Amino acid sequence: MKICEITGKVAQVGNNVSHSNKKTKRRFNPNLKTKRFWSEEEGRWITLKVSAAGMKTINKKGLSVALREAAAPQKVY
């Protein structure tokens, strides 16, 4: 299944709409890449399947903070 390991993004469902306005189901998959990140704390490479937004999050916050936040349970309102 296509899930970003940092942001939790999954595929969404929508419609292909033709010129005649006929609708057929389709999936919008997240932009996932398999990427290796160097972990300073562990001194090793960590391979993650992340979306482009997940890579931006890791670049902004750092790998250890992003992994900690991804492992934390999400609040549901």
PDB file of N, CA and C in Angstrom, residues 2-53:
ATOM      1  N   LYS A   2       0.461   2.264  -0.685  1.00  0.00           N
ATOM      2  CA  LYS A   2       1.265   3.461  -0.823  1.00  0.00           C
ATOM      3  C   LYS A   2       0.935   4.449   0.292  1.00  0.00           C
ATOM      4  N   ILE A   3       1.812   4.489   1.305  1.00  0.00           N
ATOM      5  CA  ILE A   3       1.641   5.390   2.453  1.00  0.00           C
ATOM      6  C   ILE A   3       2.979   6.057   2.723  1.00  0.00           C
ATOM      7  N   CYS A   4       2.970   7.373   2.926  1.00  0.00           N
ATOM      8  CA  CYS A   4       4.175   8.090   3.323  1.00  0.00           C
ATOM      9  C   CYS A   4       4.450   7.776   4.789  1.00  0.00           C
ATOM     10  N   GLU A   5       5.692   7.386   5.105  1.00  0.00           N
ATOM     11  CA  GLU A   5       6.040   6.999   6.460  1.00  0.00           C
ATOM     12  C   GLU A   5       6.226   8.200   7.389  1.00  0.00           C
ATOM     13  N   ILE A   6       6.284   9.405   6.850  1.00  0.00           N
ATOM     14  CA  ILE A   6       6.429  10.611   7.671  1.00  0.00           C
ATOM     15  C   ILE A   6       5.099  11.337   7.825  1.00  0.00           C
ATOM     16  N   THR A   7       4.431  11.639   6.717  1.00  0.00           N
ATOM     17  CA  THR A   7       3.197  12.431   6.788  1.00  0.00           C
ATOM     18  C   THR A   7       1.947  11.578   6.885  1.00  0.00           C
ATOM     19  N   GLY A   8       2.029  10.300   6.511  1.00  0.00           N
ATOM     20  CA  GLY A   8       0.855   9.431   6.550  1.00  0.00           C
ATOM     21  C   GLY A   8      -0.079   9.611   5.372  1.00  0.00           C
ATOM     22  N   LYS A   9       0.388  10.273   4.328  1.00  0.00           N
ATOM     23  CA  LYS A   9      -0.455  10.474   3.144  1.00  0.00           C
ATOM     24  C   LYS A   9      -0.749   9.145   2.466  1.00  0.00           C
ATOM     25  N   VAL A  10      -2.000   8.967   2.037  1.00  0.00           N
ATOM     26  CA  VAL A  10      -2.426   7.753   1.341  1.00  0.00           C
ATOM     27  C   VAL A  10      -3.107   8.152   0.037  1.00  0.00           C
ATOM     28  N   ALA A  11      -3.392   7.156  -0.799  1.00  0.00           N
ATOM     29  CA  ALA A  11      -4.062   7.418  -2.071  1.00  0.00           C
ATOM     30  C   ALA A  11      -5.484   7.911  -1.826  1.00  0.00           C
ATOM     31  N   GLN A  12      -5.930   8.852  -2.652  1.00  0.00           N
ATOM     32  CA  GLN A  12      -7.294   9.352  -2.607  1.00  0.00           C
ATOM     33  C   GLN A  12      -8.038   8.865  -3.840  1.00  0.00           C
ATOM     34  N   VAL A  13      -9.359   8.863  -3.760  1.00  0.00           N
ATOM     35  CA  VAL A  13     -10.185   8.385  -4.867  1.00  0.00           C
ATOM     36  C   VAL A  13     -10.912   9.576  -5.481  1.00  0.00           C
ATOM     37  N   GLY A  14     -10.969   9.580  -6.817  1.00  0.00           N
ATOM     38  CA  GLY A  14     -11.664  10.640  -7.524  1.00  0.00           C
ATOM     39  C   GLY A  14     -12.201  10.122  -8.845  1.00  0.00           C
ATOM     40  N   ASN A  15     -12.488  11.033  -9.751  1.00  0.00           N
ATOM     41  CA  ASN A  15     -13.054  10.662 -11.044  1.00  0.00           C
ATOM     42  C   ASN A  15     -12.177  11.144 -12.185  1.00  0.00           C
ATOM     43  N   ASN A  16     -12.065  10.324 -13.231  1.00  0.00           N
ATOM     44  CA  ASN A  16     -11.613  10.793 -14.528  1.00  0.00           C
ATOM     45  C   ASN A  16     -12.851  11.378 -15.199  1.00  0.00           C
ATOM     46  N   VAL A  17     -12.766  12.576 -15.727  1.00  0.00           N
ATOM     47  CA  VAL A  17     -13.911  13.196 -16.378  1.00  0.00           C
ATOM     48  C   VAL A  17     -13.562  13.416 -17.845  1.00  0.00           C
ATOM     49  N   SER A  18     -14.312  12.773 -18.725  1.00  0.00           N
ATOM     50  CA  SER A  18     -14.046  12.863 -20.156  1.00  0.00           C
ATOM     51  C   SER A  18     -14.659  14.152 -20.726  1.00  0.00           C
ATOM     52  N   HIS A  19     -14.404  14.367 -22.001  1.00  0.00           N
ATOM     53  CA  HIS A  19     -14.951  15.544 -22.680  1.00  0.00           C
ATOM     54  C   HIS A  19     -16.483  15.511 -22.676  1.00  0.00           C
ATOM     55  N   SER A  20     -17.066  14.310 -22.738  1.00  0.00           N
ATOM     56  CA  SER A  20     -18.528  14.181 -22.719  1.00  0.00           C
ATOM     57  C   SER A  20     -19.078  14.188 -21.285  1.00  0.00           C
ATOM     58  N   ASN A  21     -18.205  14.463 -20.303  1.00  0.00           N
ATOM     59  CA  ASN A  21     -18.555  14.549 -18.875  1.00  0.00           C
ATOM     60  C   ASN A  21     -18.908  13.189 -18.272  1.00  0.00           C
ATOM     61  N   LYS A  22     -18.446  12.117 -18.915  1.00  0.00           N
ATOM     62  CA  LYS A  22     -18.620  10.773 -18.364  1.00  0.00           C
ATOM     63  C   LYS A  22     -17.564  10.566 -17.283  1.00  0.00           C
ATOM     64  N   LYS A  23     -17.962  10.002 -16.152  1.00  0.00           N
ATOM     65  CA  LYS A  23     -17.053   9.866 -15.019  1.00  0.00           C
ATOM     66  C   LYS A  23     -16.711   8.405 -14.752  1.00  0.00           C
ATOM     67  N   THR A  24     -15.429   8.114 -14.599  1.00  0.00           N
ATOM     68  CA  THR A  24     -14.960   6.794 -14.195  1.00  0.00           C
ATOM     69  C   THR A  24     -14.017   6.975 -13.010  1.00  0.00           C
ATOM     70  N   LYS A  25     -14.004   6.003 -12.108  1.00  0.00           N
ATOM     71  CA  LYS A  25     -13.201   6.101 -10.892  1.00  0.00           C
ATOM     72  C   LYS A  25     -11.712   6.003 -11.202  1.00  0.00           C
ATOM     73  N   ARG A  26     -10.918   6.711 -10.407  1.00  0.00           N
ATOM     74  CA  ARG A  26      -9.470   6.658 -10.506  1.00  0.00           C
ATOM     75  C   ARG A  26      -8.870   6.916  -9.138  1.00  0.00           C
ATOM     76  N   ARG A  27      -7.565   6.672  -9.006  1.00  0.00           N
ATOM     77  CA  ARG A  27      -6.864   6.912  -7.749  1.00  0.00           C
ATOM     78  C   ARG A  27      -5.835   8.018  -7.938  1.00  0.00           C
ATOM     79  N   PHE A  28      -5.701   8.867  -6.935  1.00  0.00           N
ATOM     80  CA  PHE A  28      -4.654   9.872  -6.884  1.00  0.00           C
ATOM     81  C   PHE A  28      -3.623   9.384  -5.876  1.00  0.00           C
ATOM     82  N   ASN A  29      -2.501   8.852  -6.365  1.00  0.00           N
ATOM     83  CA  ASN A  29      -1.469   8.323  -5.481  1.00  0.00           C
ATOM     84  C   ASN A  29      -0.560   9.436  -4.988  1.00  0.00           C
ATOM     85  N   PRO A  30      -0.043   9.329  -3.763  1.00  0.00           N
ATOM     86  CA  PRO A  30       0.914  10.325  -3.284  1.00  0.00           C
ATOM     87  C   PRO A  30       2.237  10.192  -4.032  1.00  0.00           C
ATOM     88  N   ASN A  31       2.983  11.271  -4.070  1.00  0.00           N
ATOM     89  CA  ASN A  31       4.260  11.319  -4.781  1.00  0.00           C
ATOM     90  C   ASN A  31       5.343  10.685  -3.897  1.00  0.00           C
ATOM     91  N   LEU A  32       5.409   9.338  -3.887  1.00  0.00           N
ATOM     92  CA  LEU A  32       6.324   8.622  -3.000  1.00  0.00           C
ATOM     93  C   LEU A  32       7.645   8.303  -3.685  1.00  0.00           C
ATOM     94  N   LYS A  33       8.710   8.431  -2.916  1.00  0.00           N
ATOM     95  CA  LYS A  33      10.054   8.059  -3.344  1.00  0.00           C
ATOM     96  C   LYS A  33      10.689   7.245  -2.227  1.00  0.00           C
ATOM     97  N   THR A  34      11.509   6.273  -2.583  1.00  0.00           N
ATOM     98  CA  THR A  34      12.304   5.544  -1.600  1.00  0.00           C
ATOM     99  C   THR A  34      13.620   6.289  -1.459  1.00  0.00           C
ATOM    100  N   LYS A  35      13.898   6.769  -0.243  1.00  0.00           N
ATOM    101  CA  LYS A  35      15.047   7.644  -0.029  1.00  0.00           C
ATOM    102  C   LYS A  35      15.796   7.212   1.217  1.00  0.00           C
ATOM    103  N   ARG A  36      17.122   7.314   1.169  1.00  0.00           N
ATOM    104  CA  ARG A  36      17.960   7.019   2.330  1.00  0.00           C
ATOM    105  C   ARG A  36      18.332   8.320   3.021  1.00  0.00           C
ATOM    106  N   PHE A  37      18.229   8.329   4.330  1.00  0.00           N
ATOM    107  CA  PHE A  37      18.602   9.484   5.139  1.00  0.00           C
ATOM    108  C   PHE A  37      19.658   9.049   6.141  1.00  0.00           C
ATOM    109  N   TRP A  38      20.659   9.893   6.395  1.00  0.00           N
ATOM    110  CA  TRP A  38      21.702   9.588   7.365  1.00  0.00           C
ATOM    111  C   TRP A  38      21.225  10.023   8.745  1.00  0.00           C
ATOM    112  N   SER A  39      21.258   9.103   9.700  1.00  0.00           N
ATOM    113  CA  SER A  39      20.881   9.388  11.078  1.00  0.00           C
ATOM    114  C   SER A  39      22.152   9.623  11.897  1.00  0.00           C
ATOM    115  N   GLU A  40      22.322  10.848  12.392  1.00  0.00           N
ATOM    116  CA  GLU A  40      23.494  11.178  13.203  1.00  0.00           C
ATOM    117  C   GLU A  40      23.458  10.450  14.546  1.00  0.00           C
ATOM    118  N   GLU A  41      22.262  10.323  15.148  1.00  0.00           N
ATOM    119  CA  GLU A  41      22.139   9.695  16.458  1.00  0.00           C
ATOM    120  C   GLU A  41      22.525   8.217  16.409  1.00  0.00           C
ATOM    121  N   GLU A  42      22.060   7.513  15.362  1.00  0.00           N
ATOM    122  CA  GLU A  42      22.321   6.085  15.250  1.00  0.00           C
ATOM    123  C   GLU A  42      23.580   5.774  14.450  1.00  0.00           C
ATOM    124  N   GLY A  43      24.067   6.761  13.695  1.00  0.00           N
ATOM    125  CA  GLY A  43      25.275   6.549  12.898  1.00  0.00           C
ATOM    126  C   GLY A  43      25.071   5.574  11.754  1.00  0.00           C
ATOM    127  N   ARG A  44      23.883   5.577  11.143  1.00  0.00           N
ATOM    128  CA  ARG A  44      23.597   4.655  10.041  1.00  0.00           C
ATOM    129  C   ARG A  44      22.599   5.290   9.093  1.00  0.00           C
ATOM    130  N   TRP A  45      22.455   4.664   7.906  1.00  0.00           N
ATOM    131  CA  TRP A  45      21.473   5.095   6.924  1.00  0.00           C
ATOM    132  C   TRP A  45      20.115   4.498   7.277  1.00  0.00           C
ATOM    133  N   ILE A  46      19.056   5.282   7.104  1.00  0.00           N
ATOM    134  CA  ILE A  46      17.691   4.812   7.299  1.00  0.00           C
ATOM    135  C   ILE A  46      16.957   5.002   5.979  1.00  0.00           C
ATOM    136  N   THR A  47      16.367   3.923   5.461  1.00  0.00           N
ATOM    137  CA  THR A  47      15.621   3.977   4.206  1.00  0.00           C
ATOM    138  C   THR A  47      14.148   4.151   4.514  1.00  0.00           C
ATOM    139  N   LEU A  48      13.550   5.184   3.936  1.00  0.00           N
ATOM    140  CA  LEU A  48      12.137   5.482   4.155  1.00  0.00           C
ATOM    141  C   LEU A  48      11.437   5.639   2.815  1.00  0.00           C
ATOM    142  N   LYS A  49      10.145   5.318   2.799  1.00  0.00           N
ATOM    143  CA  LYS A  49       9.294   5.588   1.641  1.00  0.00           C
ATOM    144  C   LYS A  49       8.521   6.861   1.984  1.00  0.00           C
ATOM    145  N   VAL A  50       8.954   7.993   1.425  1.00  0.00           N
ATOM    146  CA  VAL A  50       8.393   9.287   1.808  1.00  0.00           C
ATOM    147  C   VAL A  50       7.867  10.046   0.601  1.00  0.00           C
ATOM    148  N   SER A  51       6.897  10.916   0.856  1.00  0.00           N
ATOM    149  CA  SER A  51       6.371  11.796  -0.183  1.00  0.00           C
ATOM    150  C   SER A  51       7.281  13.013  -0.304  1.00  0.00           C
ATOM    151  N   ALA A  52       7.052  13.819  -1.321  1.00  0.00           N
ATOM    152  CA  ALA A  52       7.824  15.044  -1.501  1.00  0.00           C
ATOM    153  C   ALA A  52       7.605  15.974  -0.311  1.00  0.00           C
ATOM    154  N   ALA A  53       6.378  16.020   0.202  1.00  0.00           N
ATOM    155  CA  ALA A  53       6.093  16.836   1.386  1.00  0.00           C
ATOM    156  C   ALA A  53       6.818  16.290   2.613  1.00  0.00           C
TER     157      ALA A  53
END
